[in-house]
PDB file of C-alpha atoms in Angstrom:
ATOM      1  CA  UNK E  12     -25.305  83.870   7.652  1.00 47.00           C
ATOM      2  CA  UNK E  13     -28.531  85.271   8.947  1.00 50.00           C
ATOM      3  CA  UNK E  14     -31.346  83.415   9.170  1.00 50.00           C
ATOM      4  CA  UNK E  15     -34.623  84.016   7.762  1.00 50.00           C
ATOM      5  CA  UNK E  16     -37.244  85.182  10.311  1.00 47.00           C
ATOM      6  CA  UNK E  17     -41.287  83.797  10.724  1.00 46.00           C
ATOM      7  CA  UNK E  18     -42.369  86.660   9.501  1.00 45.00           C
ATOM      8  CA  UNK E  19     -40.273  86.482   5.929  1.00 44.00           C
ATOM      9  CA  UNK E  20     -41.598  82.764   5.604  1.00 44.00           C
ATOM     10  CA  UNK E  21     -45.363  84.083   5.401  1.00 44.00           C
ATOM     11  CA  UNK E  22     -47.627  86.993   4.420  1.00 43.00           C
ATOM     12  CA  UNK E  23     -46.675  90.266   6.142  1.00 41.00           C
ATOM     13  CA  UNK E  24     -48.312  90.479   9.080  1.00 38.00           C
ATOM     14  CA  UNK E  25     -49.094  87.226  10.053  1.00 41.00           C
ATOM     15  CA  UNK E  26     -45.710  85.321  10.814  1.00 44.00           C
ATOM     16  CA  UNK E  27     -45.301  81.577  10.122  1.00 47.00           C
ATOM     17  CA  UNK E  28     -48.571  81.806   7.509  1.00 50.00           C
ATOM     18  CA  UNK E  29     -48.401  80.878   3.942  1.00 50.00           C
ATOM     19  CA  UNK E  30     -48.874  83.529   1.455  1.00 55.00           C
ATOM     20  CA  UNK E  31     -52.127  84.744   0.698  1.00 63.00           C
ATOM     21  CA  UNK E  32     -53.736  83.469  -2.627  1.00 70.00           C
ATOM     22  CA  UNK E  33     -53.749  86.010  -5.561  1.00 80.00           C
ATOM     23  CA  UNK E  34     -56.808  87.332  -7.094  1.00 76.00           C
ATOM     24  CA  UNK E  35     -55.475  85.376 -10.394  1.00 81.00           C
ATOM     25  CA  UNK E  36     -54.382  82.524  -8.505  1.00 80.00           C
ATOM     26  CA  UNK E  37     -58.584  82.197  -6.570  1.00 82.00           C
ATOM     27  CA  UNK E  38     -59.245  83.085 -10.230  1.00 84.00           C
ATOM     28  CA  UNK E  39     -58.183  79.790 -11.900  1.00 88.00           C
ATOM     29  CA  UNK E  40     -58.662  77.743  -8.590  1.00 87.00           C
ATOM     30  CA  UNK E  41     -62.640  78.680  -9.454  1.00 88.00           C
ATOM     31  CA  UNK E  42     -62.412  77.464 -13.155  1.00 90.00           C
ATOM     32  CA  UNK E  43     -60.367  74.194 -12.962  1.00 91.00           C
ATOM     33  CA  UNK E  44     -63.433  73.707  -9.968  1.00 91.00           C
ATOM     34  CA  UNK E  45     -66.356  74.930 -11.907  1.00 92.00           C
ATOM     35  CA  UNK E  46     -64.842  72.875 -14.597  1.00 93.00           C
ATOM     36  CA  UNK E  47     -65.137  69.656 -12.770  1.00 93.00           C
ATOM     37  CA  UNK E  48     -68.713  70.062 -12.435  1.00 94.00           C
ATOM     38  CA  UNK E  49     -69.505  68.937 -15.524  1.00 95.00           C
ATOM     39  CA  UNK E  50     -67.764  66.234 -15.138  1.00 94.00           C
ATOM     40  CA  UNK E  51     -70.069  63.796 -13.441  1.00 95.00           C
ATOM     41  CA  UNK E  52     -72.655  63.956 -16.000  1.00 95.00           C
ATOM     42  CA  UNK E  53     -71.163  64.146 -18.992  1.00 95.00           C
ATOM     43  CA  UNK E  54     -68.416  60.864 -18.231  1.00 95.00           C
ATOM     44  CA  UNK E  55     -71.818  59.328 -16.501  1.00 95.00           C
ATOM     45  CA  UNK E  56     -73.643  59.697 -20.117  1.00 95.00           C
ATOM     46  CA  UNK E  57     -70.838  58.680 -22.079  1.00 94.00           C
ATOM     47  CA  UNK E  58     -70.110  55.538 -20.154  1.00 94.00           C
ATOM     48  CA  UNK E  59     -74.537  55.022 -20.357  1.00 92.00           C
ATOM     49  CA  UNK E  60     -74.336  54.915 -23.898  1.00 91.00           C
ATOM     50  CA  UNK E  61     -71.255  52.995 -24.581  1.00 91.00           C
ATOM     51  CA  UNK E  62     -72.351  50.438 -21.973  1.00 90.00           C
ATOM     52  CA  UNK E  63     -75.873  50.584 -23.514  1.00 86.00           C
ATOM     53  CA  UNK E  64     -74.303  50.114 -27.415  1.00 88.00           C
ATOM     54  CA  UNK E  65     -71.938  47.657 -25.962  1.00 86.00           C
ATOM     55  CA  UNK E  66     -75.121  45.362 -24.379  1.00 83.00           C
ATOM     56  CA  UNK E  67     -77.269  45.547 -27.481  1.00 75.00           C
ATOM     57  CA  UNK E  68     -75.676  46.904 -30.041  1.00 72.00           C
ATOM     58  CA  UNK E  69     -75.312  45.245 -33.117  1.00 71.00           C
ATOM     59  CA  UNK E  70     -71.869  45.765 -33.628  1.00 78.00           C
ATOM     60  CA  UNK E  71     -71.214  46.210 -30.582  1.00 76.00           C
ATOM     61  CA  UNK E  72     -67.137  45.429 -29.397  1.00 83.00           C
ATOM     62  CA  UNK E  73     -66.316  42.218 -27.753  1.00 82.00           C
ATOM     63  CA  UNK E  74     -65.868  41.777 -23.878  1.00 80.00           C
ATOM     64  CA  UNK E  75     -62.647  42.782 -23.355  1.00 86.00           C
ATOM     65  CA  UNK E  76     -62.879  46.046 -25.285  1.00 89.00           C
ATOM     66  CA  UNK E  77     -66.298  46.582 -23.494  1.00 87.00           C
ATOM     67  CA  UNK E  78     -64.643  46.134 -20.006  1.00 89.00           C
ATOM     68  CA  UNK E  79     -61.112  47.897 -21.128  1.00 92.00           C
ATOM     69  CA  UNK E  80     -62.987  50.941 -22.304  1.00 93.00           C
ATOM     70  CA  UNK E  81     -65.681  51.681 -19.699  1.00 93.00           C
ATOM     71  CA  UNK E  82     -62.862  50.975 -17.083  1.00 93.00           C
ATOM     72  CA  UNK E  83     -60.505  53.533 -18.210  1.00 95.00           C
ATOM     73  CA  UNK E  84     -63.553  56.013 -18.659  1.00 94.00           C
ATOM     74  CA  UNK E  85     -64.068  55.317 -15.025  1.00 95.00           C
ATOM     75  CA  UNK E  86     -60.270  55.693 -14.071  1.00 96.00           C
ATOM     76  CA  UNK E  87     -59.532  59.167 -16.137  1.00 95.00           C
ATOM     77  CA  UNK E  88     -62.778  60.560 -14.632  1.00 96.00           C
ATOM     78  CA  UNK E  89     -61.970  60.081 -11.129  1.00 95.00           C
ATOM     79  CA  UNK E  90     -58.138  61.305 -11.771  1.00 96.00           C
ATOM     80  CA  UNK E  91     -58.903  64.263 -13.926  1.00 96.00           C
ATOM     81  CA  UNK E  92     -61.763  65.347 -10.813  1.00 96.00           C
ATOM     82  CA  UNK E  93     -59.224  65.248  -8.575  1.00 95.00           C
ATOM     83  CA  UNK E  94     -56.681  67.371 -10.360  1.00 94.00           C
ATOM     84  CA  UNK E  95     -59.224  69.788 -10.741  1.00 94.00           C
ATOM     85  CA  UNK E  96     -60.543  69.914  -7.526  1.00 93.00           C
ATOM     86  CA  UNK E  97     -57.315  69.088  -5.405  1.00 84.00           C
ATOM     87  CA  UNK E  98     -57.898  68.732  -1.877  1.00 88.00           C
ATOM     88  CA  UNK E  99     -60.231  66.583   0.430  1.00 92.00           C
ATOM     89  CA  UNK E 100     -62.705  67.686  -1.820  1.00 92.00           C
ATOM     90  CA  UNK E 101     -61.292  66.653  -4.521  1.00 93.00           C
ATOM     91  CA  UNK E 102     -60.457  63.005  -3.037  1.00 95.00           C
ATOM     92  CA  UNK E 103     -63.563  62.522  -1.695  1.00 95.00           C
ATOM     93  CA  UNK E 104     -65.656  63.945  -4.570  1.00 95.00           C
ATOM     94  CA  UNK E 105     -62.844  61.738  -7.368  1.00 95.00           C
ATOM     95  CA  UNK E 106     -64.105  58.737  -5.320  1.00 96.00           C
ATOM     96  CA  UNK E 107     -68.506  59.917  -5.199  1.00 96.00           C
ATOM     97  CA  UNK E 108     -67.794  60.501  -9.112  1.00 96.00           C
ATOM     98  CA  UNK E 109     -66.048  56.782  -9.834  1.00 96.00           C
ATOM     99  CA  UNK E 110     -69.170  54.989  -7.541  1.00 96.00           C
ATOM    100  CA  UNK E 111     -71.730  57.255  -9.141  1.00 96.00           C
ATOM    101  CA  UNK E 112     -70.180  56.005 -12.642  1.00 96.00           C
ATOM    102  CA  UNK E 113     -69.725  52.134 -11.482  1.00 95.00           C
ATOM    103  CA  UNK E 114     -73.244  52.422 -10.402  1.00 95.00           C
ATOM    104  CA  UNK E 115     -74.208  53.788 -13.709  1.00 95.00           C
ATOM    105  CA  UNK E 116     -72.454  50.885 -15.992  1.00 92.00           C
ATOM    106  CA  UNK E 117     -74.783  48.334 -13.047  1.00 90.00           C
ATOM    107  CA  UNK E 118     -78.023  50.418 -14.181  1.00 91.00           C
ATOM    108  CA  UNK E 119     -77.109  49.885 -17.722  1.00 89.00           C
ATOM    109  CA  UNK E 120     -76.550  46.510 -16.833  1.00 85.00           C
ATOM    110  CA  UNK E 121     -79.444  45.398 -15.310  1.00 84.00           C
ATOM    111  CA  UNK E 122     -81.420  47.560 -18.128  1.00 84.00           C
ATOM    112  CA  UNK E 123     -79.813  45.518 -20.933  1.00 81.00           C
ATOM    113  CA  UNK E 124     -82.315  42.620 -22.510  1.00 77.00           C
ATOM    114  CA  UNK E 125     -82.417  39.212 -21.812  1.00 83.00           C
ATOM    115  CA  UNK E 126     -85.112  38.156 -24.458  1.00 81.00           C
ATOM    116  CA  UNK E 127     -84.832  34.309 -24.457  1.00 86.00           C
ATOM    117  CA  UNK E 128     -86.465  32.597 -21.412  1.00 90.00           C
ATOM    118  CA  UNK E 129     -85.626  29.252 -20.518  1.00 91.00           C
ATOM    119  CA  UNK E 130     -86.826  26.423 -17.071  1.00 93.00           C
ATOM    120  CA  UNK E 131     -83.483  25.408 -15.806  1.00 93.00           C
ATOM    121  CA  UNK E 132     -82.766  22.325 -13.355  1.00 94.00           C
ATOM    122  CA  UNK E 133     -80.531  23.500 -10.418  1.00 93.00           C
ATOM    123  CA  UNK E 134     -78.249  20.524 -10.082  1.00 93.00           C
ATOM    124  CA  UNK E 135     -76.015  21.927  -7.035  1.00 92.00           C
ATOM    125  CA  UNK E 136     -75.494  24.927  -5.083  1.00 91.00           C
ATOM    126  CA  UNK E 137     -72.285  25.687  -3.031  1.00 91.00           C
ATOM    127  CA  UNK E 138     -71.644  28.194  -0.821  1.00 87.00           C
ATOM    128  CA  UNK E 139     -68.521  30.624  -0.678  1.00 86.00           C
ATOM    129  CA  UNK E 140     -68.183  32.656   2.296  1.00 84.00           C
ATOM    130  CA  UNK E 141     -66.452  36.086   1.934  1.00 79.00           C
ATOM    131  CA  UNK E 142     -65.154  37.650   5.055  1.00 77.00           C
ATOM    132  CA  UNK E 143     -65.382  40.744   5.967  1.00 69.00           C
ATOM    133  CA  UNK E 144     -62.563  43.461   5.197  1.00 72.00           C
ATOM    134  CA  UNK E 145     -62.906  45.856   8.535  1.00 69.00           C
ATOM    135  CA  UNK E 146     -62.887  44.205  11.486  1.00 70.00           C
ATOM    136  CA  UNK E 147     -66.474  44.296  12.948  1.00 67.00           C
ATOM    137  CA  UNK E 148     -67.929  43.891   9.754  1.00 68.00           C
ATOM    138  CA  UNK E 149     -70.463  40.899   8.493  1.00 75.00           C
ATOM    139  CA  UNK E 150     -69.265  37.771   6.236  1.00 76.00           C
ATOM    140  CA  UNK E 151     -71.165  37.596   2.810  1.00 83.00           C
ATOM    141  CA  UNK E 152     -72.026  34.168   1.229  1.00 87.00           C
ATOM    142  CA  UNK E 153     -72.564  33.969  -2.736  1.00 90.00           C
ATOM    143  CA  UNK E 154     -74.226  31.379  -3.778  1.00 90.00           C
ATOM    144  CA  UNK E 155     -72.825  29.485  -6.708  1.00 91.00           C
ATOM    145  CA  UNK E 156     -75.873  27.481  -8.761  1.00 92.00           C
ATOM    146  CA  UNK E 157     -74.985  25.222 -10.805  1.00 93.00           C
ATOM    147  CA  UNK E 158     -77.471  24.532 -14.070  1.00 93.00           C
ATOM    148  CA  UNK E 159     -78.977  21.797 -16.212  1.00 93.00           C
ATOM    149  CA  UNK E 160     -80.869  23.724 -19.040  1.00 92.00           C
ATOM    150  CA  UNK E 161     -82.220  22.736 -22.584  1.00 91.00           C
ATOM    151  CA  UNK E 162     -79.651  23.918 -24.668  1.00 87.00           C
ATOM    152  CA  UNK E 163     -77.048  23.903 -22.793  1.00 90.00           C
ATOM    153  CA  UNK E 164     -76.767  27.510 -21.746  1.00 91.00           C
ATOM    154  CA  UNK E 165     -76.258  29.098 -19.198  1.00 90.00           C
ATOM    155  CA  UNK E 166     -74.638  26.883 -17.163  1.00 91.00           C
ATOM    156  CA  UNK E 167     -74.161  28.319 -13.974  1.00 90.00           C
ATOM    157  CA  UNK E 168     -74.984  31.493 -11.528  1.00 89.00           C
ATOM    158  CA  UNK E 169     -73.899  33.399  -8.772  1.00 88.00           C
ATOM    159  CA  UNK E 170     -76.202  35.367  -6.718  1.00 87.00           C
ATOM    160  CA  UNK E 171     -76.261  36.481  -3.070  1.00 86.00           C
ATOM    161  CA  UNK E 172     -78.917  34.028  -1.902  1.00 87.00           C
ATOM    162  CA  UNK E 173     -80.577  30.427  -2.583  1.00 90.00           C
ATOM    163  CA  UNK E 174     -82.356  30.522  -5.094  1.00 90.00           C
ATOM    164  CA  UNK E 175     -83.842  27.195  -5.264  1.00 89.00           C
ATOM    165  CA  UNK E 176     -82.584  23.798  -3.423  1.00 90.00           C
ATOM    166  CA  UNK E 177     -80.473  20.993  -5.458  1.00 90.00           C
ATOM    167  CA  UNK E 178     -82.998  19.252  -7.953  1.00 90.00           C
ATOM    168  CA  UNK E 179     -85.177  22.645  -7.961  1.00 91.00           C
ATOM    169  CA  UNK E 180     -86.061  24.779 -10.908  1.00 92.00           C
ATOM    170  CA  UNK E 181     -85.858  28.270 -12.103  1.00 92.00           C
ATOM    171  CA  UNK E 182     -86.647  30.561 -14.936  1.00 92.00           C
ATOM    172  CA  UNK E 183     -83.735  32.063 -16.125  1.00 92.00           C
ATOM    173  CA  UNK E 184     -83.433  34.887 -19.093  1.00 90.00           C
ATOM    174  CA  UNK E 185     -80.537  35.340 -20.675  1.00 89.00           C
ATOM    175  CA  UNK E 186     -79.045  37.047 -23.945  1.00 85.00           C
ATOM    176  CA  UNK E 187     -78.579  34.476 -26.528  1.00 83.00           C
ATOM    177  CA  UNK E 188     -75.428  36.181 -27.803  1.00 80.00           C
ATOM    178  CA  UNK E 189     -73.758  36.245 -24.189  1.00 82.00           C
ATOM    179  CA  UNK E 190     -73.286  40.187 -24.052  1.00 81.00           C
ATOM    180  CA  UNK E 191     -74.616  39.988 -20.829  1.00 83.00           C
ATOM    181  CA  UNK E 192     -74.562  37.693 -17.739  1.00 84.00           C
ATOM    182  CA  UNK E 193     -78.589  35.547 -17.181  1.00 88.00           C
ATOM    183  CA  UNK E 194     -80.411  36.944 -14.758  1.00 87.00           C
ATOM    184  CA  UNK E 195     -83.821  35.106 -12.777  1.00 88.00           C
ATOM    185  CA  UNK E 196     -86.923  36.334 -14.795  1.00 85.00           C
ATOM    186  CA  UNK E 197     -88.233  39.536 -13.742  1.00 79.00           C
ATOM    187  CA  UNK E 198     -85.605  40.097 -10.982  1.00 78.00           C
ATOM    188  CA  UNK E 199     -83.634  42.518 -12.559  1.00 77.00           C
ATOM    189  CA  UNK E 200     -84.259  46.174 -11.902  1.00 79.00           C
ATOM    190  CA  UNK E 201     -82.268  48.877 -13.414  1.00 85.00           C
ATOM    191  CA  UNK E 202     -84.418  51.742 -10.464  1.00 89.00           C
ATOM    192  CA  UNK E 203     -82.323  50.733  -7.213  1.00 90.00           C
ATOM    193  CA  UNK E 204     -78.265  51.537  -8.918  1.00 91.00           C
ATOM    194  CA  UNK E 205     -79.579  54.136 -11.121  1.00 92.00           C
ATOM    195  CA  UNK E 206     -81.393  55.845  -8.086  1.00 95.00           C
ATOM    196  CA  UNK E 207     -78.013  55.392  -6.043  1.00 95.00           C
ATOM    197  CA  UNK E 208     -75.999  56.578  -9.211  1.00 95.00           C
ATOM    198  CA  UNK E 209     -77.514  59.859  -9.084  1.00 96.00           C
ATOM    199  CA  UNK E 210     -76.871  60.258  -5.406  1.00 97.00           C
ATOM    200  CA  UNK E 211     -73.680  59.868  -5.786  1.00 97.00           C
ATOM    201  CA  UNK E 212     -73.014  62.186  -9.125  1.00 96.00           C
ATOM    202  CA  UNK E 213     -75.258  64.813  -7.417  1.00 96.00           C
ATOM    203  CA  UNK E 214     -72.574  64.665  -4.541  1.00 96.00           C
ATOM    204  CA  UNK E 215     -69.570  64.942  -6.436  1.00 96.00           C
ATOM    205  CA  UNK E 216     -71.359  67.638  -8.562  1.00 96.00           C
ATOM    206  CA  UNK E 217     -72.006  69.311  -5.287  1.00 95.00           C
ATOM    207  CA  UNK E 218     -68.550  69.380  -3.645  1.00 94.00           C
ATOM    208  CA  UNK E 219     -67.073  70.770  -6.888  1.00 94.00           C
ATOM    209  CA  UNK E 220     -69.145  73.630  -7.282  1.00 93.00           C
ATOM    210  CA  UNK E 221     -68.732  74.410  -3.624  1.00 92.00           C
ATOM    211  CA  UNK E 222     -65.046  74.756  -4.143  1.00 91.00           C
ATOM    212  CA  UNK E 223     -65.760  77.149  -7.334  1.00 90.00           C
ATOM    213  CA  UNK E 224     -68.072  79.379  -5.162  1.00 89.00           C
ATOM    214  CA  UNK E 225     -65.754  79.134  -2.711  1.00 85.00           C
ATOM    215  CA  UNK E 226     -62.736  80.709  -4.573  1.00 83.00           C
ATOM    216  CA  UNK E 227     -65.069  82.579  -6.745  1.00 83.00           C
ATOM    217  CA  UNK E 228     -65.258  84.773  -3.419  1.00 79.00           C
ATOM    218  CA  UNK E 229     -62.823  87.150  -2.774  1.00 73.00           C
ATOM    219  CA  UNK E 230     -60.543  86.721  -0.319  1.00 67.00           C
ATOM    220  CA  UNK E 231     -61.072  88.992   3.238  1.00 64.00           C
ATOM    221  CA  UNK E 232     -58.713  91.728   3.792  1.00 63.00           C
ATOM    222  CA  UNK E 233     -56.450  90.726   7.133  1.00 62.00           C
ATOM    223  CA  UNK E 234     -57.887  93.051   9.871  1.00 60.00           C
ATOM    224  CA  UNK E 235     -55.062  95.683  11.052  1.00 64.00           C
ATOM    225  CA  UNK E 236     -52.945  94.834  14.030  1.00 67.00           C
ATOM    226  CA  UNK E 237     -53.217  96.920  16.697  1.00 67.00           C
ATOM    227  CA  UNK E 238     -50.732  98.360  18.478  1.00 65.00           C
ATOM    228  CA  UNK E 239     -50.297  97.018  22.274  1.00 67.00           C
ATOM    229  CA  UNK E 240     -51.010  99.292  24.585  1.00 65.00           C
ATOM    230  CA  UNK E 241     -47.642 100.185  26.828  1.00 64.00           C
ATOM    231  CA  UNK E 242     -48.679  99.155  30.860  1.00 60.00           C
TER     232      UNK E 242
END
C-alpha cells in the first residue's frame, strides 16, 4: 500500500504544512471574532443592572437567585468568548472578560446603599491566615470582628485589616433588609473595581477585535519556489 507523502499531507508547495485557510473559512473566522467584541459590554451591563435591581430593588430576587444568576451570566460569557475567539486569544481574552465582569458585580457592590448607620462594640477579633497558592507568594490575614450592636445586627465582619482592638468601636452601615453585606461608614468606594473593570473589558474587547482584523485580512499568496540552480 503506498504511503502518503509530506507533500499530500499539506498545501501544495509547502510539504508537512496544514492547508491554507479559505477566503470563506478567514471569512467567518472574522465574524464569530468581531462578534465577540460586543461581548464584554453588553454581558458587563446586563450583569450592572441585574446586580444593581438585585441590591435595591424592590422586588428584587432572594440571595440565591441573585448569586445563581449573575454567576451563570459570568460563566456563559467567558465560554461563549472563547468559542468565538478560539485560540490563546480566546483563553486569555474568556478569562480578561470573566475578571472584567466579577469586577463589575464588586463595583455594583460597593455602589449599593447602606442607609442605616449604627456605633457597634467590637467584642473580639481573630485572625485567619491564608497561605499563599504559588510558592513565593505572601500569606493574607482576614480579620474576623466580631460585633455587639443595638439591635442586634450585624453581628460580625470580615475585612483585610484591624479595624479597631477588642472593646473598641466602629460605625458600621448596613442595609436593613440584608441585600447586602455592612460595610465601615464611608469606606466603601465603587471608583477602584469599576476603574479595574474597565481595564479588563477594554482588554478582552481588544484581543477580539485583533483577531477579526486579523482574518479580515487576506491571506498572502505563497511566494514561488525557485528552481535550484544545477552546480
Amino acid at each position: 500500500m503506498p504511503s502518503r507523502s509530506p507533500r499530500a499531507a499539506g498545501s501544495p508547495g509547502s510539504p508537512g504544512k496544514p492547508a491554507r485557510e479559505t477566503k470563506a473559512g478567514r471569512a467567518k473566522k472574522a465574524r464569530r471574532a468581531r462578534t465577540a467584541m460586543f461581548l464584554p459590554a453588553g454581558c458587563a451591563l446586563a450583569l450592572a443592572g441585574w446586580a444593581v435591581w438585585c441590591f435595591g430593588g424592590a422586588s428584587a430576587p432572594s440571595t440565591t437567585v441573585a448569586v445563581s444568576v449573575g454567576g451563570a451570566v459570568v460563566l456563559a460569557a467567558g465560554v461563549t468568548y472563547f468559542l468565538l475567539v478560539t485560540g490563546n486569544a480566546g483563553f486569555f481574552g474568556a478569562l480578561a472578560l470573566v475578571g472584567g465582569l466579577l469586577l463589575t458585580a464588586s463595583a455594583a457592590d460597593q455602589a449599593a446603599a447602606r442607609p442605616e448607620v449604627v456605633e457597634c462594640v467590637v467584642v473580639k477579633v481573630t485572625g485567619e491566615v491564608h497561605e499563599a497558592i504559588v510558592d513565593g507568594g505572601l500569606d493574607t490575614t482576614l480579620y474576623h470582628h466580631e460585633l455587639r450592636c443595638p439591635g442586634g445586627y450585624p453581628t460580625k465582619m470580615a475585612r483585610d485589616r484591624r479595624l479597631a482592638p477588642d472593646g473598641g468601636t466602629i460605625r458600621v452601615a448596613y442595609d436593613p433588609r440584608r441585600r447586602v453585606n455592612p460595610a465601615v461608614e464611608g469606606a466603601n468606594s465603587p471608583w477602584l473595581p469599576g476603574f479595574l473593570a474597565v481595564i479588563t473589558l477594554t482588554a478582552a474587547t481588544a484581543g477580539a477585535r485583533h483577531v477579526s482584523l486579523h482574518w479580515s485580512r487576506p491571506e498572502p499568496e505563497p511566494a514561488p519556489r525557485r528552481p535550484r540552480r544545477r552546480t
